[in-house]
Short mmCIF file of C-alpha atoms in Angstrom, two decimals:
data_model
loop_
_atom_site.label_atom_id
_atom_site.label_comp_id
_atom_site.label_asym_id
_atom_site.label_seq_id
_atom_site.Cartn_x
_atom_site.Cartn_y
_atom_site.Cartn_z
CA UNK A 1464 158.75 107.99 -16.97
CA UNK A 1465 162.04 109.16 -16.23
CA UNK A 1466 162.86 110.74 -12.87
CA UNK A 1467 166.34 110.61 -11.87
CA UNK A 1468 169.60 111.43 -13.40
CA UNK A 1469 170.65 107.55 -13.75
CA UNK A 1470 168.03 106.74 -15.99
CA UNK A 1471 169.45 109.70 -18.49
CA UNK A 1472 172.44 108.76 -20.44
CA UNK A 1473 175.18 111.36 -20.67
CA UNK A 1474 174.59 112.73 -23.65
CA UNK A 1475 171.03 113.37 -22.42
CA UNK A 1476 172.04 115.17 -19.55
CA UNK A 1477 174.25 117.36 -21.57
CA UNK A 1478 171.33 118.29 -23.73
CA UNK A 1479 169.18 119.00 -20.65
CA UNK A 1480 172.18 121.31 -19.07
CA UNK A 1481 172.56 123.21 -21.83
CA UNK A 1482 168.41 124.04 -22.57
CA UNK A 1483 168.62 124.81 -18.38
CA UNK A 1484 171.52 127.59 -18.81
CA UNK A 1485 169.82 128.57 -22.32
CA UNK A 1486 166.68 128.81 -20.11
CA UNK A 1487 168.56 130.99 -17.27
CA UNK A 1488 170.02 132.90 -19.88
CA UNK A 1489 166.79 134.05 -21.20
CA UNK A 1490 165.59 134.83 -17.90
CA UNK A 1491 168.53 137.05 -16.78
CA UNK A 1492 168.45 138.55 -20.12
CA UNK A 1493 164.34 139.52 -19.34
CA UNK A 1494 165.20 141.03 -15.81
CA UNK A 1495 167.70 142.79 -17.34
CA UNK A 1496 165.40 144.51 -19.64
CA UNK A 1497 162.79 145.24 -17.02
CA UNK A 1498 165.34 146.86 -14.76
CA UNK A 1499 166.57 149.33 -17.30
CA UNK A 1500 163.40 150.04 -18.34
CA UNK A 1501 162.19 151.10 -14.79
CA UNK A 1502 164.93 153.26 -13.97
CA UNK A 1503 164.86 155.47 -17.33
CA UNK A 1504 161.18 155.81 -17.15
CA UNK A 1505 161.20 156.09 -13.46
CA UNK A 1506 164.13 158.52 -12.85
CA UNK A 1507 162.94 160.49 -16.51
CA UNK A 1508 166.44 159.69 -18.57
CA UNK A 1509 164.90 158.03 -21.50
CA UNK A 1510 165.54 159.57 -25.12
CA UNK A 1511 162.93 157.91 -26.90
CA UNK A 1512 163.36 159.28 -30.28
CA UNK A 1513 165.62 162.31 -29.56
CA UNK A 1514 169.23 162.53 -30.87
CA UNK A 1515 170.74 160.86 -28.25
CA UNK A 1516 172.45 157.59 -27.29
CA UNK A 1517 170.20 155.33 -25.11
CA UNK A 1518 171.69 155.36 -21.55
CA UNK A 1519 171.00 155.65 -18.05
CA UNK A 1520 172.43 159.57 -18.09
CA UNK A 1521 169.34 160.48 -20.65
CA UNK A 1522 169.69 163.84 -22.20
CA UNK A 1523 173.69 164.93 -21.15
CA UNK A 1524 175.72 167.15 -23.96
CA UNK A 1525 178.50 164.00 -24.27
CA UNK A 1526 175.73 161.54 -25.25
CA UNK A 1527 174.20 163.61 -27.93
CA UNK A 1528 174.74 161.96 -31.67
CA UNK A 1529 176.77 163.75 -34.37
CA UNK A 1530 174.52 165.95 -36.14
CA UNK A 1531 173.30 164.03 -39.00
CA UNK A 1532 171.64 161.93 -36.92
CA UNK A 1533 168.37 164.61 -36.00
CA UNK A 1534 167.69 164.57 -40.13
CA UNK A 1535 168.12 160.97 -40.59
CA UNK A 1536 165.88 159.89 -37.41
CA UNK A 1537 162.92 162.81 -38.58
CA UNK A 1538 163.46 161.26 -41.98
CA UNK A 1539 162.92 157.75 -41.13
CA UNK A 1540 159.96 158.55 -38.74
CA UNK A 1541 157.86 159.82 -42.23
CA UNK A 1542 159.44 156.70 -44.02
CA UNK A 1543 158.03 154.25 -41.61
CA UNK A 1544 154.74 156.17 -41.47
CA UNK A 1545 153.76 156.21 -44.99
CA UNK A 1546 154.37 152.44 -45.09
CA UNK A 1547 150.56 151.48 -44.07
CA UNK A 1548 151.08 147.86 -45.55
CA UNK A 1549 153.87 145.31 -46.39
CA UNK A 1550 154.28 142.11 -48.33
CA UNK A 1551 155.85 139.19 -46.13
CA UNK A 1552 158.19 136.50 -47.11
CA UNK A 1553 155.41 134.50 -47.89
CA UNK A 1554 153.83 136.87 -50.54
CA UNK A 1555 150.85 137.58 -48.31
CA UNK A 1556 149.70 141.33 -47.86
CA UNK A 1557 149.93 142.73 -44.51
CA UNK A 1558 148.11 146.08 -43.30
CA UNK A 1559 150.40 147.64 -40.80
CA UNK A 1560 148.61 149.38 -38.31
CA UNK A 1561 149.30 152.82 -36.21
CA UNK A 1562 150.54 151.36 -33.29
CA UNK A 1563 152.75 148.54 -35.33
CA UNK A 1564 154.10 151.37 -37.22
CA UNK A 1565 155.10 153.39 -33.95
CA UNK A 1566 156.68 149.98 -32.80
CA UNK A 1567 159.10 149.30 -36.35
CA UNK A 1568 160.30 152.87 -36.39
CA UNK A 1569 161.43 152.50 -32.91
CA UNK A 1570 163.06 149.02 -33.63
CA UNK A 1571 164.36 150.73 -36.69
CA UNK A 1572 165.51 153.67 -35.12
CA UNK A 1573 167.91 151.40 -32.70
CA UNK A 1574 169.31 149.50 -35.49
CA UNK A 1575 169.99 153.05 -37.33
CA UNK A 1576 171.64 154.28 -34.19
CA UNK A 1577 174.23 151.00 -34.26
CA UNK A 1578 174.67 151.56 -38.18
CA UNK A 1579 177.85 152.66 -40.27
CA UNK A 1580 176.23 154.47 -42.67
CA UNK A 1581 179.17 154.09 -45.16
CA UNK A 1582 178.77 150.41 -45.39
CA UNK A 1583 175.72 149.86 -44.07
CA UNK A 1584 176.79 147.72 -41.02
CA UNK A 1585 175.44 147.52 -38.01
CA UNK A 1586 177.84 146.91 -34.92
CA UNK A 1587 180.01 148.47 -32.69
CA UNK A 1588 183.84 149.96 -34.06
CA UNK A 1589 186.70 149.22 -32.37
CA UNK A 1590 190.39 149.44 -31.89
CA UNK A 1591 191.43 146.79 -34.16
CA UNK A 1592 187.67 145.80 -35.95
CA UNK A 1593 184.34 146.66 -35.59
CA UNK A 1594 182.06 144.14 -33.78
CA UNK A 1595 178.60 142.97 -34.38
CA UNK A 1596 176.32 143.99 -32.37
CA UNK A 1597 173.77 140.91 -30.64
CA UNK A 1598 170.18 141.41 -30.61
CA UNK A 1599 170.23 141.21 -27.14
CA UNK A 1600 172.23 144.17 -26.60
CA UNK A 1601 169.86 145.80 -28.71
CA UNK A 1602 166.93 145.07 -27.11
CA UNK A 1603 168.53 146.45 -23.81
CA UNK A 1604 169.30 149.55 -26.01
CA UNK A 1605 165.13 149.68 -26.87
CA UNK A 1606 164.32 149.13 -23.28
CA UNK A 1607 166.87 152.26 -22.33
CA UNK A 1608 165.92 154.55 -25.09
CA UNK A 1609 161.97 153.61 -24.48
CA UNK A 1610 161.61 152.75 -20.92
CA UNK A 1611 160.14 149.91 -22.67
CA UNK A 1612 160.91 146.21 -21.78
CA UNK A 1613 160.27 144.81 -25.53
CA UNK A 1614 160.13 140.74 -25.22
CA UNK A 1615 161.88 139.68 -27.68
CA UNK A 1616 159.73 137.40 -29.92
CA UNK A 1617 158.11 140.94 -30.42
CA UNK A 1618 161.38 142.45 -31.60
CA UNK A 1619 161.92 139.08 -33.93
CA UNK A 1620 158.73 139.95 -35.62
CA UNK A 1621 159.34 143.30 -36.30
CA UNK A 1622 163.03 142.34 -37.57
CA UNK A 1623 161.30 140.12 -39.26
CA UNK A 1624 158.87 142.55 -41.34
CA UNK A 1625 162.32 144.89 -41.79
CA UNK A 1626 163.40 141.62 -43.53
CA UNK A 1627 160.61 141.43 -45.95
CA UNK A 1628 160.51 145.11 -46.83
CA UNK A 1629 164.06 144.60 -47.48
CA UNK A 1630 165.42 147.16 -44.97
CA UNK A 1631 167.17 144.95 -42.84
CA UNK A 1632 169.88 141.88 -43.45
CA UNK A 1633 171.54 139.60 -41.98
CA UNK A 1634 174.26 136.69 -42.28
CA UNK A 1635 175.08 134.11 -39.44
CA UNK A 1636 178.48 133.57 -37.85
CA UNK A 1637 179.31 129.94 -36.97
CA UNK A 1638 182.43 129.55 -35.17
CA UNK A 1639 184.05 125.76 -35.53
CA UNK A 1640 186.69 124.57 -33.28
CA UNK A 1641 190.06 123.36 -33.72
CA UNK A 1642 187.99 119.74 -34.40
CA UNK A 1643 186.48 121.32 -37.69
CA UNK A 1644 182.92 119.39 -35.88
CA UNK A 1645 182.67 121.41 -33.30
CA UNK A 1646 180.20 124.74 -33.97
CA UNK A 1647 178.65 127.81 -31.53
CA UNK A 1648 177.22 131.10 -33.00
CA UNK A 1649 177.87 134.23 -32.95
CA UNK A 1650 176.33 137.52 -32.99
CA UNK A 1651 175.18 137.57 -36.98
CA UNK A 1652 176.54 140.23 -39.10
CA UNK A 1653 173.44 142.64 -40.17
CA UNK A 1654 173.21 145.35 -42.62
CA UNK A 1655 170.10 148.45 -43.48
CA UNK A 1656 169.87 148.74 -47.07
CA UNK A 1657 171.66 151.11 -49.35
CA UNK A 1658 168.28 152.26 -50.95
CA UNK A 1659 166.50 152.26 -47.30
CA UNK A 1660 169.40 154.67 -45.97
CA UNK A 1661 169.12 156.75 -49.93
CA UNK A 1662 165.80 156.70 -48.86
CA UNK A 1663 166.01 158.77 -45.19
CA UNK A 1664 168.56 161.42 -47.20
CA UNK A 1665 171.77 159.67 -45.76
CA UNK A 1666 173.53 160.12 -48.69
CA UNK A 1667 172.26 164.13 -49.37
CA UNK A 1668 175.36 166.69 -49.40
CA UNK A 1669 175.13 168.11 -45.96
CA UNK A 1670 174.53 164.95 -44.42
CA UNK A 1671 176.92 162.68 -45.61
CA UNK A 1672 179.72 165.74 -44.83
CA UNK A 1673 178.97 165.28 -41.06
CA UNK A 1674 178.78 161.20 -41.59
CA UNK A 1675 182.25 161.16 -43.33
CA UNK A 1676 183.50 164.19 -40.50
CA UNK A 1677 181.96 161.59 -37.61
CA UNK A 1678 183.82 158.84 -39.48
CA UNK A 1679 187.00 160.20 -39.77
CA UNK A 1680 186.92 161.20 -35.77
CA UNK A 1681 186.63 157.69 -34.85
CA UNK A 1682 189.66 156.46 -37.50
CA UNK A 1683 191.69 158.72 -35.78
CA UNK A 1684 191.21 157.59 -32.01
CA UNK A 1685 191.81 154.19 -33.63
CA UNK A 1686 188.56 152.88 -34.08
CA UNK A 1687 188.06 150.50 -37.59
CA UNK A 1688 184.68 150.01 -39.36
CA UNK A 1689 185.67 146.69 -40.52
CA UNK A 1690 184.40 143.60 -39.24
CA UNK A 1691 186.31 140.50 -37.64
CA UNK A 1692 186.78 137.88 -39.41
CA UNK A 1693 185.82 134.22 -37.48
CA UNK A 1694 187.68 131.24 -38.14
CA UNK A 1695 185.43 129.03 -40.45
CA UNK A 1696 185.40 125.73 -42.81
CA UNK A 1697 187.15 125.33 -45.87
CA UNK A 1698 185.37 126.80 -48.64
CA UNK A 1699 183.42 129.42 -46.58
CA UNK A 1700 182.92 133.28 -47.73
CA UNK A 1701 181.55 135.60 -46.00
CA UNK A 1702 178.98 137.96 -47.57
CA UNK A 1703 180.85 141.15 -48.28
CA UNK A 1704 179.30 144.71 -47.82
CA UNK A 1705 176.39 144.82 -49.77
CA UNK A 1706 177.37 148.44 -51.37
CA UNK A 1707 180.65 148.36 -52.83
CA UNK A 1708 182.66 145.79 -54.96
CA UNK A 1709 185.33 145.97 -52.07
CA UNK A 1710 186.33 142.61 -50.55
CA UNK A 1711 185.39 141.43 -47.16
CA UNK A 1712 188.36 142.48 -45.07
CA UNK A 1713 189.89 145.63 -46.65
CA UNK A 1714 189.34 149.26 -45.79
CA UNK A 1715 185.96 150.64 -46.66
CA UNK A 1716 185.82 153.46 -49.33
CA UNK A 1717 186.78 156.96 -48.11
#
């Protein structure tokens, strides 16, 4: 049995670095959680399911969400509890119960809070493109909204039953060096379905006039909706928005 580092080759030891600081990673990533989690629910500043933006401030006037937000968040809450069963990827019928359903509307309702309901994305605008947003930082969203550490092979398995009732997508990113060999990831690009947002009354009258309004305000402090694109191998598309013919790349419809 091995026991020192001469009797690993170097391409061993590489390996064994990187599962260590994937390992370390993970851990920092837990504590992280558990810490936010404890000071919302300890010092009262967690939102839970109000119209607000998970933080450690909790209920101040600058953190509440533009006003379409209180309909679409009451809407999806009678969504997600009328669904009392789901078919997985597998085919197999699955009974969803009470407290599983409490879990995937919260889980849903931070995904809806990162999402541009115009295209559907979920991510983060910015000056110059919008960025997607890692499951990681949305799980530290859960634990600030919730006071609610959620592990995160329990938020996989709920993304994974938003998968199956075909709520929620999502495309990886692989990011090749200069070698063309060379590969990392990066946050994937995720979408909520058109009919799953026609669904919750995003696209009603009144509230896609305060969507397009809250839209507009962030085009004009600079902010775009449209998503980097990664260097990539020859040959490679991108999946474009899945609601409009538009091309990956160009302005979303106004």
């Amino acid at each position: 049995m091995k026991s020192s580092k001469d009797q690993y080759s170097p391409a061993e030891l590489a390996i064994k670095a990187l599962r260590e600081k994937a390992r370390t990673k993970r851990r920092e990533l837990r504590e992280k959680r558990r810490n936010a989690a404890y000071f919302v629910k300890v010092n009262k500043k967690a939102v839970g399911t109000a119209d607000y933006i998970a933080s450690d401030k909790g209920f101040i006037k600058k953190n509440r969400l533009p006003p379409h937000f209180k309909s679409l968040i009451n809407n999806c809450k009678r969504f997600v509890f009328s669904k009392r069963c789901h078919t997985d990827k597998q085919g197999k019928y699955r009974s969803i119960s009470l407290r599983g359903r409490r879990r995937l509307f919260n889980v849903l309702l931070v995904l809806l809070t990162n999402c541009d309901f115009l295209s559907g994305q979920v991510g983060k605008p910015k000056i110059g493109h919008m960025d997607t947003t890692s499951h990681d930082a949305m799980m530290l969203q859960y634990a600030r909204r919730f006071g609610d550490a959620i592990s995160s092979s329990t938020w996989y398995r709920y993304i994974g039953m938003l998968d199956a009732m075909d709520i929620y997508f999502s495309k990886e990113i692989k990011l090749y060096g200069e070698d063309g060999v060379t590969v990392r990831s990066e946050a994937s690009y995720k979408w909520l379905s058109k009919s799953f947002l026609q669904g919750i009354g995003a696209f009603t009258d009144e509230v896609m006039a305060s969507i397009k309004a809250s839209y507009q305000k962030a085009v004009n402090k600079g902010l775009s909706f449209v998503w980097r694109e990664h260097n990539s191998p020859v040959n490679y598309r991108p999946t474009p928005d899945l609601f409009t013919p538009y091309s990956y790349g160009s302005a979303p419809p106004q």
